[in-house]
Coordinates of C-alpha atoms in Angstrom, one line a residue:
M1 CA -86.0 23.9 -65.3
R2 CA -82.9 22.1 -66.7
L3 CA -81.0 24.4 -68.6
S4 CA -78.5 23.8 -71.7
K5 CA -75.5 22.1 -70.3
I6 CA -73.4 25.4 -70.3
T7 CA -76.3 27.2 -68.4
F8 CA -76.9 24.3 -66.0
T9 CA -73.0 24.4 -65.2
I10 CA -73.3 28.1 -64.4
F11 CA -76.3 27.6 -62.2
S12 CA -74.8 24.6 -60.4
L13 CA -71.1 26.9 -59.9
C14 CA -73.5 29.5 -58.7
I15 CA -75.5 27.4 -56.0
V16 CA -72.2 25.1 -55.0
L17 CA -70.0 28.0 -54.0
T18 CA -72.0 30.5 -52.9
A19 CA -73.3 28.2 -50.0
C20 CA -69.8 27.4 -49.1
G21 CA -68.5 31.1 -48.6
T22 CA -66.9 33.5 -50.6
K23 CA -64.8 36.2 -50.6
K24 CA -66.3 39.9 -50.3
P25 CA -66.2 42.0 -53.7
V26 CA -64.9 45.6 -51.9
S27 CA -61.8 46.5 -50.4
E28 CA -63.3 48.4 -47.9
E29 CA -66.0 47.3 -45.8
P30 CA -69.5 48.8 -46.8
M31 CA -72.1 49.6 -44.5
Q32 CA -73.4 46.1 -43.0
M33 CA -77.2 45.8 -42.3
Q34 CA -78.2 44.2 -39.0
Q35 CA -80.3 41.1 -39.3
K36 CA -83.0 42.5 -37.6
S37 CA -83.8 46.0 -37.9
S38 CA -87.2 48.5 -39.0
D39 CA -85.7 49.1 -42.1
H40 CA -86.1 45.4 -43.7
K41 CA -88.7 42.1 -43.2
W42 CA -88.0 38.5 -43.9
F43 CA -90.2 36.3 -45.6
S44 CA -90.3 32.6 -46.3
F45 CA -92.4 30.1 -48.3
A46 CA -94.2 27.3 -46.2
N47 CA -96.9 25.2 -47.6
D48 CA -97.3 27.0 -50.6
A49 CA -97.7 30.0 -48.7
L50 CA -95.9 33.1 -48.1
V51 CA -95.1 34.1 -44.2
E52 CA -93.3 37.0 -42.5
V53 CA -90.5 35.4 -40.4
D54 CA -88.0 36.6 -37.7
L55 CA -85.1 35.5 -39.5
P56 CA -84.5 32.9 -42.2
Q57 CA -82.7 30.1 -40.3
R58 CA -85.8 30.7 -38.1
S59 CA -88.5 29.6 -40.7
S60 CA -90.1 26.2 -41.1
I61 CA -87.9 23.5 -42.2
M62 CA -88.2 22.5 -46.0
S63 CA -87.0 19.4 -47.2
L64 CA -84.2 19.6 -49.4
K65 CA -84.7 19.0 -53.3
P66 CA -83.4 19.4 -56.7
W67 CA -83.4 23.1 -57.2
T68 CA -85.8 22.5 -60.1
E69 CA -88.3 20.6 -57.8
S70 CA -88.2 23.3 -54.6
V71 CA -90.1 26.2 -54.1
R72 CA -87.9 28.9 -54.4
I73 CA -87.6 32.6 -56.7
C74 CA -85.9 31.6 -59.7
D75 CA -85.9 34.6 -61.4
A76 CA -87.0 38.5 -61.0
N77 CA -87.0 41.9 -63.2
V78 CA -88.4 45.1 -62.9
T79 CA -91.5 46.2 -65.0
A80 CA -91.1 49.5 -67.7
D81 CA -93.4 51.1 -65.3
G82 CA -91.2 50.5 -62.2
K83 CA -93.0 47.3 -60.3
A84 CA -91.2 44.2 -59.7
I85 CA -92.1 40.7 -60.7
M86 CA -90.6 37.8 -59.1
L87 CA -91.1 34.0 -60.4
V88 CA -91.6 31.1 -57.6
N89 CA -90.6 27.9 -59.2
H90 CA -93.6 25.2 -58.6
L91 CA -95.8 28.3 -56.8
G92 CA -96.7 31.0 -58.9
A93 CA -95.5 34.6 -59.2
L94 CA -95.2 37.7 -57.0
Y95 CA -96.1 41.2 -57.7
F96 CA -94.6 44.3 -55.9
D97 CA -96.6 47.4 -56.3
D98 CA -94.4 50.0 -54.8
T99 CA -94.8 47.9 -51.8
D100 CA -93.1 45.2 -49.4
S101 CA -96.2 43.2 -49.0
P102 CA -96.6 41.3 -52.6
T103 CA -99.6 39.7 -54.5
L104 CA -99.0 36.2 -54.9
I105 CA -100.6 35.2 -58.0
Q106 CA -101.2 31.1 -58.1
D107 CA -102.2 28.6 -60.6
Y108 CA -101.7 25.0 -59.0
Q109 CA -102.5 23.1 -62.2
L110 CA -99.8 25.1 -64.2
F111 CA -96.9 25.2 -61.6
S112 CA -97.2 22.2 -59.3
E113 CA -95.4 19.5 -61.8
S114 CA -93.5 22.0 -64.1
T115 CA -90.1 23.9 -63.5
A116 CA -90.3 27.6 -63.9
G117 CA -87.8 30.3 -65.4
N118 CA -86.9 32.5 -68.0
L119 CA -88.9 35.7 -66.8
V120 CA -89.3 38.1 -69.5
F121 CA -91.0 40.6 -71.3
E122 CA -92.3 41.5 -74.7
G123 CA -94.1 44.6 -75.4
G124 CA -94.0 45.4 -72.0
V125 CA -96.3 42.3 -71.5
P126 CA -94.2 39.4 -68.9
Y127 CA -93.6 35.8 -70.1
F128 CA -92.1 32.8 -68.8
T129 CA -91.5 29.2 -69.4
L130 CA -92.5 26.0 -68.0
V131 CA -90.9 22.8 -68.6
K132 CA -91.0 19.1 -66.9
N133 CA -87.3 18.0 -65.6
S134 CA -86.9 14.4 -66.5
F135 CA -83.4 14.4 -65.0
F136 CA -84.6 15.4 -61.6
N137 CA -88.6 14.1 -61.9
K138 CA -88.5 10.6 -63.5
A139 CA -92.4 11.2 -63.5
A140 CA -92.1 14.0 -66.2
N141 CA -90.9 10.9 -68.8
K142 CA -94.4 9.8 -68.8
S143 CA -96.2 12.7 -68.9
Q144 CA -94.1 14.9 -71.9
N145 CA -96.5 15.5 -74.8
Q146 CA -97.7 18.1 -77.5
S147 CA -99.7 20.0 -75.2
Q148 CA -97.3 20.7 -72.7
S149 CA -97.4 24.5 -72.1
H150 CA -94.0 26.1 -72.5
I151 CA -94.6 29.9 -72.8
I152 CA -96.8 31.6 -70.1
R153 CA -98.3 35.0 -70.5
L154 CA -98.8 36.6 -67.0
E155 CA -101.4 39.1 -66.9
V156 CA -101.1 41.4 -63.6
D157 CA -104.1 43.1 -63.6
Q158 CA -106.3 40.1 -64.0
K159 CA -104.0 38.1 -61.6
M160 CA -104.0 35.2 -64.0
F161 CA -101.6 32.9 -66.4
F162 CA -102.3 32.3 -69.8
P163 CA -100.6 29.4 -71.7
V164 CA -99.3 30.8 -75.0
I165 CA -97.0 28.3 -76.7
T166 CA -96.7 24.6 -76.8
Y167 CA -94.6 22.0 -77.5
G168 CA -96.7 21.5 -80.5
E169 CA -96.5 24.7 -82.0
L170 CA -92.8 24.3 -81.8
N171 CA -92.8 21.1 -83.3
I172 CA -91.4 19.1 -80.6
E173 CA -91.9 15.3 -80.9
Q174 CA -93.5 13.4 -78.1
S175 CA -89.8 12.4 -76.7
G176 CA -88.9 15.9 -76.8
E177 CA -87.8 18.1 -73.7
V178 CA -86.9 21.7 -74.0
T179 CA -83.9 22.3 -71.7
G180 CA -83.1 25.8 -72.3
T181 CA -84.8 29.2 -73.7
F182 CA -83.3 32.6 -74.5
F183 CA -85.2 35.6 -75.7
D184 CA -83.3 38.4 -77.5
G185 CA -86.0 40.9 -77.6
T186 CA -87.1 39.4 -81.3
D187 CA -86.5 35.9 -81.8
W188 CA -86.7 32.8 -79.3
F189 CA -84.0 30.2 -79.1
S190 CA -84.6 26.6 -77.6
S191 CA -82.1 23.7 -76.8
V192 CA -84.3 20.4 -77.1
K193 CA -83.3 17.1 -75.6
S194 CA -84.6 14.1 -77.3
T195 CA -84.2 10.4 -76.1
K196 CA -84.6 7.9 -78.6
N197 CA -84.0 4.2 -77.7
N198 CA -82.5 5.0 -74.4
K199 CA -80.0 7.6 -76.2
V200 CA -79.9 11.0 -75.7
S201 CA -79.3 13.6 -78.5
F202 CA -79.7 17.7 -78.7
H203 CA -80.9 20.0 -81.2
Y204 CA -81.5 23.6 -81.3
I205 CA -84.0 26.0 -82.5
K206 CA -84.9 29.7 -83.4
W207 CA -88.6 30.5 -83.4
K208 CA -90.7 33.5 -83.6
S209 CA -94.4 34.5 -83.5
L210 CA -95.7 36.0 -86.5
V211 CA -98.6 38.0 -84.7
D212 CA -98.3 39.7 -81.3
L213 CA -97.5 36.6 -78.8
A214 CA -100.3 38.2 -76.4
S215 CA -102.8 36.9 -79.2
V216 CA -101.5 33.9 -79.5
Q217 CA -104.1 30.8 -78.1
P218 CA -102.6 27.4 -78.2
F219 CA -104.2 24.9 -80.8
S220 CA -106.5 27.8 -81.8
S221 CA -107.2 28.1 -85.9
Q222 CA -106.5 31.5 -85.8
S223 CA -102.8 30.8 -84.5
S224 CA -102.4 28.3 -87.1
G225 CA -99.3 29.1 -88.9
S226 CA -98.4 32.4 -87.0
I227 CA -95.4 30.4 -85.6
T228 CA -92.4 30.0 -87.6
V229 CA -89.4 27.7 -86.5
S230 CA -86.1 26.7 -87.9
E231 CA -83.2 24.7 -86.8
I232 CA -80.0 26.2 -86.0
S233 CA -76.5 25.3 -84.7
E234 CA -75.2 24.1 -81.3
T235 CA -72.5 26.6 -81.4
S236 CA -75.2 29.6 -82.2
Y237 CA -77.3 28.7 -79.2
R238 CA -74.1 28.4 -77.0
N239 CA -73.0 32.0 -77.7
L240 CA -76.2 33.5 -76.5
V241 CA -75.8 31.8 -73.1
T242 CA -72.0 31.5 -72.8
P243 CA -70.7 34.3 -70.3
E244 CA -68.6 37.0 -71.9
D245 CA -65.5 38.9 -70.5
F246 CA -66.7 41.7 -68.0
S247 CA -65.0 44.0 -70.3
K248 CA -67.8 43.8 -72.9
A249 CA -70.2 45.0 -70.1
P250 CA -72.4 47.8 -70.4
V251 CA -70.6 51.0 -69.5
R252 CA -72.9 51.9 -66.4
L253 CA -72.3 48.3 -65.2
K254 CA -68.4 48.4 -65.4
N255 CA -68.5 52.1 -63.7
L256 CA -71.0 50.9 -60.8
L257 CA -68.3 48.3 -59.9
K258 CA -65.3 49.5 -60.7
S259 CA -64.2 49.9 -57.0
I260 CA -63.9 46.1 -57.1
P261 CA -60.5 44.7 -57.2
K262 CA -59.6 43.7 -60.7
D263 CA -58.3 40.5 -59.5
F264 CA -62.0 39.9 -57.7
S265 CA -63.3 36.7 -59.6
F266 CA -67.1 36.7 -60.3
L267 CA -69.9 35.6 -62.7
L268 CA -72.4 38.0 -63.1
T269 CA -76.0 37.6 -64.7
C270 CA -77.4 41.2 -66.1
H271 CA -81.1 41.7 -66.5
D272 CA -82.3 45.1 -68.6
F273 CA -85.7 46.1 -67.1
G274 CA -88.9 45.3 -68.6
G275 CA -86.5 43.3 -71.2
S276 CA -85.3 40.0 -72.6
S277 CA -83.0 37.2 -71.5
P278 CA -80.0 38.4 -69.3
R279 CA -76.4 38.7 -70.7
Y280 CA -73.8 36.8 -68.6
F281 CA -70.6 38.2 -67.6
E282 CA -67.6 36.7 -66.2
N283 CA -64.4 38.6 -64.6
G284 CA -61.6 36.3 -64.1
N285 CA -61.9 32.6 -63.9
N286 CA -64.5 32.8 -60.9
D287 CA -62.5 29.9 -59.2
D288 CA -63.8 31.6 -56.0
G289 CA -67.5 31.1 -57.0
N290 CA -68.6 34.9 -56.3
V291 CA -71.9 35.2 -57.8
A292 CA -74.0 38.3 -58.6
N293 CA -77.3 39.7 -60.3
A294 CA -77.8 43.3 -61.9
I295 CA -80.6 45.4 -63.2
I296 CA -79.8 48.1 -65.1
K297 CA -82.8 50.6 -65.0
D298 CA -83.3 54.3 -66.6
N299 CA -82.9 56.0 -63.3
W300 CA -80.9 53.1 -61.6
I301 CA -79.0 50.4 -61.5
C302 CA -78.2 47.7 -58.8
A303 CA -75.9 44.4 -58.4
V304 CA -76.3 42.3 -55.7
F305 CA -73.8 39.7 -54.6
G306 CA -74.2 36.0 -53.3
D307 CA -73.0 37.3 -49.7
G308 CA -75.3 40.3 -49.7
T309 CA -72.5 42.6 -50.7
T310 CA -75.0 45.6 -52.9
Y311 CA -73.9 48.3 -55.1
F312 CA -76.3 51.1 -56.1
A313 CA -76.0 53.9 -58.2
G314 CA -78.9 56.7 -59.2
S315 CA -82.2 57.1 -57.6
L316 CA -85.4 55.5 -56.5
D317 CA -88.6 56.5 -58.7
G318 CA -89.7 59.8 -57.2
H319 CA -86.6 60.6 -55.3
P320 CA -83.4 62.6 -55.6
L321 CA -80.3 61.1 -56.8
I322 CA -78.5 59.0 -53.8
N323 CA -74.5 59.9 -53.3
N324 CA -75.0 62.7 -56.1
G325 CA -75.3 59.8 -58.7
K326 CA -71.9 57.8 -57.5
T327 CA -72.3 54.5 -56.4
I328 CA -73.0 53.6 -52.7
A329 CA -72.1 50.1 -51.2
F330 CA -74.0 48.3 -48.4
R331 CA -74.1 44.8 -47.5
L332 CA -77.2 42.8 -46.8
P333 CA -77.9 41.1 -43.4
K334 CA -75.5 38.4 -43.0
L335 CA -77.0 34.7 -43.5
P336 CA -76.1 31.6 -42.0
P337 CA -73.7 29.2 -43.8
R338 CA -75.1 27.4 -46.5
Y339 CA -77.3 30.3 -47.4
S340 CA -77.1 33.0 -50.1
Y341 CA -79.0 35.8 -51.9
Q342 CA -79.9 35.5 -55.3
A343 CA -82.4 37.3 -57.9
F344 CA -83.7 40.6 -57.0
A345 CA -85.6 43.5 -57.9
I346 CA -86.8 47.0 -56.8
S347 CA -90.4 48.5 -56.6
G348 CA -91.0 52.0 -55.7
R349 CA -88.8 52.5 -52.7
F350 CA -88.1 48.9 -51.7
L351 CA -85.6 46.6 -52.4
I352 CA -86.3 42.7 -52.9
V353 CA -84.1 39.9 -52.6
S354 CA -84.3 36.6 -52.9
W355 CA -82.3 34.2 -50.4
E356 CA -82.4 30.3 -49.9
E357 CA -80.7 27.5 -48.2
S358 CA -78.6 25.6 -50.9
D359 CA -76.9 22.1 -50.3
F360 CA -75.1 21.2 -53.7
Y361 CA -77.8 21.2 -56.0
K362 CA -80.7 21.2 -53.5
T363 CA -82.5 23.8 -52.2
G364 CA -84.1 23.7 -48.9
R365 CA -85.7 27.1 -46.9
S366 CA -86.1 30.0 -49.3
G367 CA -87.8 33.4 -49.3
F368 CA -87.0 36.8 -49.7
L369 CA -85.9 40.2 -47.9
T370 CA -87.3 43.4 -48.3
V371 CA -85.5 46.7 -47.5
D372 CA -86.9 50.1 -47.4
M373 CA -84.3 52.0 -49.1
E374 CA -85.8 55.2 -48.4
K375 CA -85.6 54.8 -44.7
L376 CA -81.5 53.8 -45.6
F377 CA -80.6 56.7 -47.9
Y378 CA -83.1 59.8 -47.0
K379 CA -83.1 60.3 -43.7
E380 CA -83.6 63.7 -42.7

C-alpha cells in the first residue's frame, strides 16, 4: 500500500539501494551458505501459486510492477505460540506450522485489487490492512467507497479472512484513501489522503475499538458506536513512523549487533513477536542503503540484512541454546544482482526469508527461502 510520505521514502530507499548492492555488516566473514544444499529450499510465486524452484533466478519470469501491485511477501512475523505468518500482497497469507511447507490461505475477492500490509496482532489474533493505491493503480480512484475493507482478521484454523473495519467505520469520505496505518498495541493511527477539485491533502486520525476487535462486524447494528475516531496532528503521526537512533533500540537488539562496526550505517525494522506495528531504527545516515529486519522473541532474537547476513542469538523452540547464547552470524545464499532478502520469520526449526527482484520501485520475481537451522547448528 502507499504509506505515509516518510514510510514510503523509507521503503523506496530500501528496495532501491539493496538492489544496487551494499556493504557487508560484519568485519569478519561469517559462514557462507551455498546456493544449493540439503539444508534449505527455494520457493517462488507464479500464476497465483507457490512452487519450489532450483534457484531464484531460474523461477518463472515475472513482469516488473510497482511494489504495491506485485505479488510479493510484504510483511511477516511470529505468533505467540511460535508459528510463522507471511503476508503476500495480491495473493493471501502463508502459515508455517513448524514446517517448511506452508499453508497458502487465499481470498481472490479481497486481495486481487488491494495492496496488503501491516501484519499485527491484538489479543493473539493476526490482523492486517488492505487499501487500493491510487498512486500506482489509477482504477482505484473509481472504486473507493465507504464499504472498502481496511482491517482484515486472519483466522488460521478456519483458513479464512474476515473484514473487520471499513472506511465507513473510520468516517473516511468517498474521496478518502488510507495511505498508512500504525498500531501501538492499544490504539490505531492512520494517515488519510483526500482529493477534492484535483487538490490533494492529508489528515491524520487516531481510532480504537471499544469492544473486542474480533467481534466487530462491518455495518452491523451490534457494532454501531464501537469505534471511536479522533483527529491528531501530522507531527504525532510522523513520530510513530520516523526511525529512531539505534542507540534507543532494545538492549537485546543492540547486543545482537554489537559486532557491527559503529561506522556501518543501516536502517532496521524491528518486530516484537505476536505484537504491534514495528519500530524503526537507524544507525548513521544510511547513505549506503543497508537495510535489515529483526524479530525479538522470548527465547531468541534474529536480524537479517538485505545481502543475507544473518545474526541469531538464543535457542530454537524445543532446542538448547546455540553457541551458549552468544550471537552467531552466517550469510544466506548469495542472490543475483538486483535481488535482495526482505521480511522473515521463524517457525520451529525453520528460518523463512523472503526474497525479491527489484528495479527501483518495481518488483519482478519473488518468493522465499526456507533454512533448516537444526541442520546448521545442531549437528552431532
